[in-house]
Amino acid sequence: MKTAHTNKHTGEIDDGVVRDVLSLIETQKEDEETRLSQLQTDLDATSTASTNLSRIRINEIVESSVPKKKRRLVGLGRRARSVPPSAP
């Protein structure tokens, strides 16, 4: 999303809504990583397990943070469906 909305000449994001959304997503991602890190520390101080967020979790954060307009995610368009709409 950041790459798609960055002005190639200035290197900045021109759309204020997209800029705010990206800032919010980055903050939520950092908060989630901090929470996971603290949880991991509480569970096992000697563990070296990764606290990186999965791509699925990052996508969930984005979908919950991005405003929707006409059933589209602002800056992203329509969400791809994993199941066809005609499926029961």
mmCIF file of N, CA and C in Angstrom:
data_model
loop_
_atom_site.group_PDB
_atom_site.id
_atom_site.type_symbol
_atom_site.label_atom_id
_atom_site.label_comp_id
_atom_site.label_asym_id
_atom_site.label_seq_id
_atom_site.Cartn_x
_atom_site.Cartn_y
_atom_site.Cartn_z
ATOM 1 N N MET A 1 0.831 -1.177 0.000
ATOM 2 C CA MET A 1 0.000 0.000 0.000
ATOM 3 C C MET A 1 0.882 1.250 0.000
ATOM 4 N N LYS A 2 1.936 1.204 0.785
ATOM 5 C CA LYS A 2 2.820 2.365 0.872
ATOM 6 C C LYS A 2 3.481 2.638 -0.476
ATOM 7 N N THR A 3 3.945 1.610 -1.136
ATOM 8 C CA THR A 3 4.604 1.767 -2.422
ATOM 9 C C THR A 3 3.641 2.290 -3.481
ATOM 10 N N ALA A 4 2.418 1.783 -3.468
ATOM 11 C CA ALA A 4 1.432 2.172 -4.477
ATOM 12 C C ALA A 4 1.029 3.635 -4.362
ATOM 13 N N HIS A 5 1.067 4.202 -3.175
ATOM 14 C CA HIS A 5 0.593 5.570 -2.969
ATOM 15 C C HIS A 5 1.712 6.587 -2.761
ATOM 16 N N THR A 6 2.952 6.171 -2.930
ATOM 17 C CA THR A 6 4.080 7.085 -2.764
ATOM 18 C C THR A 6 4.375 7.797 -4.079
ATOM 19 N N ASN A 7 4.494 9.117 -4.022
ATOM 20 C CA ASN A 7 4.842 9.913 -5.191
ATOM 21 C C ASN A 7 6.271 9.556 -5.586
ATOM 22 N N LYS A 8 6.466 9.162 -6.827
ATOM 23 C CA LYS A 8 7.779 8.694 -7.282
ATOM 24 C C LYS A 8 8.817 9.819 -7.313
ATOM 25 N N HIS A 9 8.366 11.051 -7.487
ATOM 26 C CA HIS A 9 9.306 12.174 -7.568
ATOM 27 C C HIS A 9 9.700 12.702 -6.191
ATOM 28 N N THR A 10 8.735 12.831 -5.297
ATOM 29 C CA THR A 10 9.023 13.404 -3.979
ATOM 30 C C THR A 10 9.306 12.343 -2.926
ATOM 31 N N GLY A 11 8.841 11.115 -3.162
ATOM 32 C CA GLY A 11 9.034 10.047 -2.188
ATOM 33 C C GLY A 11 8.089 10.131 -1.009
ATOM 34 N N GLU A 12 7.052 10.971 -1.118
ATOM 35 C CA GLU A 12 6.086 11.138 -0.033
ATOM 36 C C GLU A 12 4.696 10.716 -0.486
ATOM 37 N N ILE A 13 3.845 10.430 0.484
ATOM 38 C CA ILE A 13 2.468 10.053 0.204
ATOM 39 C C ILE A 13 1.637 11.330 0.160
ATOM 40 N N ASP A 14 0.999 11.581 -0.988
ATOM 41 C CA ASP A 14 0.234 12.812 -1.178
ATOM 42 C C ASP A 14 -1.143 12.758 -0.537
ATOM 43 N N ASP A 15 -1.776 11.601 -0.535
ATOM 44 C CA ASP A 15 -3.139 11.455 -0.015
ATOM 45 C C ASP A 15 -3.112 11.407 1.512
ATOM 46 N N GLY A 16 -3.745 12.395 2.140
ATOM 47 C CA GLY A 16 -3.749 12.484 3.601
ATOM 48 C C GLY A 16 -4.424 11.313 4.276
ATOM 49 N N VAL A 17 -5.503 10.799 3.678
ATOM 50 C CA VAL A 17 -6.213 9.656 4.267
ATOM 51 C C VAL A 17 -5.312 8.431 4.273
ATOM 52 N N VAL A 18 -4.660 8.166 3.152
ATOM 53 C CA VAL A 18 -3.766 7.010 3.059
ATOM 54 C C VAL A 18 -2.601 7.178 4.026
ATOM 55 N N ARG A 19 -2.064 8.383 4.131
ATOM 56 C CA ARG A 19 -0.958 8.653 5.061
ATOM 57 C C ARG A 19 -1.374 8.355 6.501
ATOM 58 N N ASP A 20 -2.582 8.805 6.876
ATOM 59 C CA ASP A 20 -3.091 8.554 8.228
ATOM 60 C C ASP A 20 -3.327 7.069 8.471
ATOM 61 N N VAL A 21 -3.871 6.384 7.464
ATOM 62 C CA VAL A 21 -4.131 4.947 7.593
ATOM 63 C C VAL A 21 -2.820 4.195 7.768
ATOM 64 N N LEU A 22 -1.823 4.524 6.966
ATOM 65 C CA LEU A 22 -0.528 3.849 7.085
ATOM 66 C C LEU A 22 0.104 4.089 8.452
ATOM 67 N N SER A 23 -0.025 5.296 8.959
ATOM 68 C CA SER A 23 0.501 5.611 10.287
ATOM 69 C C SER A 23 -0.209 4.788 11.359
ATOM 70 N N LEU A 24 -1.535 4.710 11.259
ATOM 71 C CA LEU A 24 -2.321 3.925 12.211
ATOM 72 C C LEU A 24 -1.950 2.448 12.155
ATOM 73 N N ILE A 25 -1.811 1.910 10.952
ATOM 74 C CA ILE A 25 -1.461 0.499 10.785
ATOM 75 C C ILE A 25 -0.081 0.222 11.375
ATOM 76 N N GLU A 26 0.869 1.098 11.105
ATOM 77 C CA GLU A 26 2.227 0.917 11.632
ATOM 78 C C GLU A 26 2.222 0.934 13.160
ATOM 79 N N THR A 27 1.457 1.839 13.750
ATOM 80 C CA THR A 27 1.349 1.916 15.207
ATOM 81 C C THR A 27 0.737 0.645 15.774
ATOM 82 N N GLN A 28 -0.342 0.167 15.156
ATOM 83 C CA GLN A 28 -0.994 -1.050 15.636
ATOM 84 C C GLN A 28 -0.082 -2.262 15.476
ATOM 85 N N LYS A 29 0.671 -2.301 14.386
ATOM 86 C CA LYS A 29 1.607 -3.401 14.162
ATOM 87 C C LYS A 29 2.690 -3.406 15.245
ATOM 88 N N GLU A 30 3.235 -2.233 15.555
ATOM 89 C CA GLU A 30 4.256 -2.136 16.600
ATOM 90 C C GLU A 30 3.691 -2.525 17.966
ATOM 91 N N ASP A 31 2.460 -2.087 18.253
ATOM 92 C CA ASP A 31 1.817 -2.445 19.521
ATOM 93 C C ASP A 31 1.635 -3.954 19.638
ATOM 94 N N GLU A 32 1.206 -4.578 18.555
ATOM 95 C CA GLU A 32 0.996 -6.029 18.545
ATOM 96 C C GLU A 32 2.324 -6.765 18.735
ATOM 97 N N GLU A 33 3.382 -6.295 18.057
ATOM 98 C CA GLU A 33 4.695 -6.919 18.207
ATOM 99 C C GLU A 33 5.213 -6.765 19.634
ATOM 100 N N THR A 34 4.990 -5.603 20.237
ATOM 101 C CA THR A 34 5.399 -5.372 21.624
ATOM 102 C C THR A 34 4.646 -6.293 22.564
ATOM 103 N N ARG A 35 3.339 -6.422 22.329
ATOM 104 C CA ARG A 35 2.515 -7.298 23.163
ATOM 105 C C ARG A 35 2.981 -8.748 23.051
ATOM 106 N N LEU A 36 3.270 -9.194 21.830
ATOM 107 C CA LEU A 36 3.748 -10.563 21.639
ATOM 108 C C LEU A 36 5.110 -10.773 22.292
ATOM 109 N N SER A 37 5.960 -9.769 22.192
ATOM 110 C CA SER A 37 7.281 -9.855 22.800
ATOM 111 C C SER A 37 7.178 -9.971 24.320
ATOM 112 N N GLN A 38 6.307 -9.160 24.921
ATOM 113 C CA GLN A 38 6.119 -9.216 26.369
ATOM 114 C C GLN A 38 5.507 -10.545 26.792
ATOM 115 N N LEU A 39 4.567 -11.033 26.010
ATOM 116 C CA LEU A 39 3.939 -12.316 26.310
ATOM 117 C C LEU A 39 4.966 -13.437 26.243
ATOM 118 N N GLN A 40 5.810 -13.400 25.216
ATOM 119 C CA GLN A 40 6.840 -14.415 25.063
ATOM 120 C C GLN A 40 7.823 -14.349 26.231
ATOM 121 N N THR A 41 8.174 -13.142 26.659
ATOM 122 C CA THR A 41 9.087 -12.974 27.786
ATOM 123 C C THR A 41 8.471 -13.537 29.058
ATOM 124 N N ASP A 42 7.176 -13.291 29.248
ATOM 125 C CA ASP A 42 6.488 -13.805 30.430
ATOM 126 C C ASP A 42 6.416 -15.328 30.425
ATOM 127 N N LEU A 43 6.240 -15.915 29.249
ATOM 128 C CA LEU A 43 6.101 -17.370 29.162
ATOM 129 C C LEU A 43 7.431 -18.083 29.375
ATOM 130 N N ASP A 44 8.462 -17.561 28.743
ATOM 131 C CA ASP A 44 9.742 -18.254 28.820
ATOM 132 C C ASP A 44 10.867 -17.256 28.559
ATOM 133 N N ALA A 45 11.559 -16.865 29.575
ATOM 134 C CA ALA A 45 12.608 -15.853 29.461
ATOM 135 C C ALA A 45 13.800 -16.345 28.649
ATOM 136 N N THR A 46 13.992 -17.645 28.525
ATOM 137 C CA THR A 46 15.143 -18.166 27.801
ATOM 138 C C THR A 46 14.829 -18.514 26.352
ATOM 139 N N SER A 47 13.604 -18.397 25.943
ATOM 140 C CA SER A 47 13.212 -18.759 24.583
ATOM 141 C C SER A 47 13.701 -17.717 23.585
ATOM 142 N N THR A 48 14.057 -18.182 22.388
ATOM 143 C CA THR A 48 14.466 -17.272 21.318
ATOM 144 C C THR A 48 13.452 -17.301 20.179
ATOM 145 N N ALA A 49 12.222 -17.651 20.471
ATOM 146 C CA ALA A 49 11.177 -17.722 19.448
ATOM 147 C C ALA A 49 10.942 -16.346 18.831
ATOM 148 N N SER A 50 10.592 -16.352 17.576
ATOM 149 C CA SER A 50 10.358 -15.110 16.848
ATOM 150 C C SER A 50 9.058 -14.454 17.280
ATOM 151 N N THR A 51 9.083 -13.121 17.350
ATOM 152 C CA THR A 51 7.861 -12.379 17.683
ATOM 153 C C THR A 51 7.329 -11.648 16.454
ATOM 154 N N ASN A 52 7.845 -11.993 15.274
ATOM 155 C CA ASN A 52 7.365 -11.356 14.056
ATOM 156 C C ASN A 52 5.918 -11.742 13.802
ATOM 157 N N LEU A 53 5.141 -10.773 13.335
ATOM 158 C CA LEU A 53 3.744 -11.035 13.031
ATOM 159 C C LEU A 53 3.641 -11.777 11.707
ATOM 160 N N SER A 54 2.670 -12.661 11.626
ATOM 161 C CA SER A 54 2.451 -13.376 10.376
ATOM 162 C C SER A 54 1.797 -12.446 9.366
ATOM 163 N N ARG A 55 1.918 -12.777 8.113
ATOM 164 C CA ARG A 55 1.301 -11.986 7.045
ATOM 165 C C ARG A 55 -0.211 -11.942 7.231
ATOM 166 N N ILE A 56 -0.794 -13.050 7.684
ATOM 167 C CA ILE A 56 -2.241 -13.104 7.916
ATOM 168 C C ILE A 56 -2.641 -12.108 8.996
ATOM 169 N N ARG A 57 -1.891 -12.046 10.093
ATOM 170 C CA ARG A 57 -2.215 -11.119 11.182
ATOM 171 C C ARG A 57 -2.061 -9.664 10.726
ATOM 172 N N ILE A 58 -1.029 -9.385 9.939
ATOM 173 C CA ILE A 58 -0.846 -8.032 9.414
ATOM 174 C C ILE A 58 -2.018 -7.656 8.519
ATOM 175 N N ASN A 59 -2.468 -8.592 7.687
ATOM 176 C CA ASN A 59 -3.628 -8.334 6.830
ATOM 177 C C ASN A 59 -4.879 -8.071 7.657
ATOM 178 N N GLU A 60 -5.044 -8.801 8.758
ATOM 179 C CA GLU A 60 -6.195 -8.572 9.639
ATOM 180 C C GLU A 60 -6.139 -7.171 10.249
ATOM 181 N N ILE A 61 -4.953 -6.731 10.647
ATOM 182 C CA ILE A 61 -4.788 -5.386 11.204
ATOM 183 C C ILE A 61 -5.152 -4.343 10.153
ATOM 184 N N VAL A 62 -4.676 -4.551 8.923
ATOM 185 C CA VAL A 62 -4.973 -3.608 7.847
ATOM 186 C C VAL A 62 -6.470 -3.551 7.587
ATOM 187 N N GLU A 63 -7.114 -4.706 7.456
ATOM 188 C CA GLU A 63 -8.546 -4.738 7.156
ATOM 189 C C GLU A 63 -9.378 -4.095 8.258
ATOM 190 N N SER A 64 -8.960 -4.248 9.501
ATOM 191 C CA SER A 64 -9.728 -3.656 10.591
ATOM 192 C C SER A 64 -9.458 -2.154 10.735
ATOM 193 N N SER A 65 -8.334 -1.676 10.224
ATOM 194 C CA SER A 65 -7.947 -0.274 10.388
ATOM 195 C C SER A 65 -8.359 0.624 9.230
ATOM 196 N N VAL A 66 -8.354 0.068 8.041
ATOM 197 C CA VAL A 66 -8.606 0.867 6.845
ATOM 198 C C VAL A 66 -10.086 1.207 6.748
ATOM 199 N N PRO A 67 -10.414 2.484 6.533
ATOM 200 C CA PRO A 67 -11.828 2.842 6.374
ATOM 201 C C PRO A 67 -12.400 2.239 5.097
ATOM 202 N N LYS A 68 -13.688 1.938 5.143
ATOM 203 C CA LYS A 68 -14.352 1.342 3.998
ATOM 204 C C LYS A 68 -15.302 2.356 3.377
ATOM 205 N N LYS A 69 -15.335 2.356 2.061
ATOM 206 C CA LYS A 69 -16.227 3.249 1.328
ATOM 207 C C LYS A 69 -16.804 2.457 0.165
ATOM 208 N N LYS A 70 -18.110 2.310 0.155
ATOM 209 C CA LYS A 70 -18.802 1.529 -0.875
ATOM 210 C C LYS A 70 -18.255 0.103 -0.939
ATOM 211 N N ARG A 71 -18.106 -0.515 0.206
ATOM 212 C CA ARG A 71 -17.603 -1.883 0.360
ATOM 213 C C ARG A 71 -16.185 -2.071 -0.165
ATOM 214 N N ARG A 72 -15.445 -0.991 -0.292
ATOM 215 C CA ARG A 72 -14.051 -1.072 -0.718
ATOM 216 C C ARG A 72 -13.169 -0.522 0.389
ATOM 217 N N LEU A 73 -11.986 -1.070 0.491
ATOM 218 C CA LEU A 73 -11.020 -0.580 1.467
ATOM 219 C C LEU A 73 -10.299 0.621 0.856
ATOM 220 N N VAL A 74 -10.341 1.752 1.530
ATOM 221 C CA VAL A 74 -9.719 2.973 1.014
ATOM 222 C C VAL A 74 -8.238 2.709 0.774
ATOM 223 N N GLY A 75 -7.793 2.971 -0.448
ATOM 224 C CA GLY A 75 -6.400 2.769 -0.813
ATOM 225 C C GLY A 75 -6.076 1.382 -1.305
ATOM 226 N N LEU A 76 -6.992 0.432 -1.120
ATOM 227 C CA LEU A 76 -6.720 -0.947 -1.516
ATOM 228 C C LEU A 76 -7.704 -1.500 -2.541
ATOM 229 N N GLY A 77 -8.876 -0.928 -2.641
ATOM 230 C CA GLY A 77 -9.878 -1.461 -3.555
ATOM 231 C C GLY A 77 -10.682 -2.560 -2.891
ATOM 232 N N ARG A 78 -11.156 -3.497 -3.678
ATOM 233 C CA ARG A 78 -11.975 -4.579 -3.138
ATOM 234 C C ARG A 78 -11.111 -5.677 -2.559
ATOM 235 N N ARG A 79 -11.647 -6.302 -1.538
ATOM 236 C CA ARG A 79 -10.958 -7.418 -0.895
ATOM 237 C C ARG A 79 -11.205 -8.675 -1.707
ATOM 238 N N ALA A 80 -10.168 -9.430 -1.976
ATOM 239 C CA ALA A 80 -10.310 -10.692 -2.696
ATOM 240 C C ALA A 80 -11.011 -11.694 -1.803
ATOM 241 N N ARG A 81 -11.916 -12.426 -2.377
ATOM 242 C CA ARG A 81 -12.640 -13.437 -1.612
ATOM 243 C C ARG A 81 -11.964 -14.784 -1.793
ATOM 244 N N SER A 82 -11.904 -15.542 -0.727
ATOM 245 C CA SER A 82 -11.325 -16.873 -0.818
ATOM 246 C C SER A 82 -12.372 -17.896 -1.227
ATOM 247 N N VAL A 83 -13.642 -17.540 -1.063
ATOM 248 C CA VAL A 83 -14.738 -18.427 -1.425
ATOM 249 C C VAL A 83 -15.629 -17.681 -2.411
ATOM 250 N N PRO A 84 -15.998 -18.313 -3.521
ATOM 251 C CA PRO A 84 -16.867 -17.633 -4.477
ATOM 252 C C PRO A 84 -18.193 -17.236 -3.841
ATOM 253 N N PRO A 85 -18.789 -16.105 -4.268
ATOM 254 C CA PRO A 85 -20.030 -15.635 -3.657
ATOM 255 C C PRO A 85 -21.195 -16.596 -3.806
ATOM 256 N N SER A 86 -21.167 -17.475 -4.803
ATOM 257 C CA SER A 86 -22.275 -18.401 -5.011
ATOM 258 C C SER A 86 -22.189 -19.633 -4.118
ATOM 259 N N ALA A 87 -21.079 -19.813 -3.431
ATOM 260 C CA ALA A 87 -20.925 -20.983 -2.557
ATOM 261 C C ALA A 87 -21.817 -20.841 -1.332
ATOM 262 N N PRO A 88 -22.399 -21.949 -0.869
ATOM 263 C CA PRO A 88 -23.296 -21.888 0.305
ATOM 264 C C PRO A 88 -22.581 -21.607 1.593
#
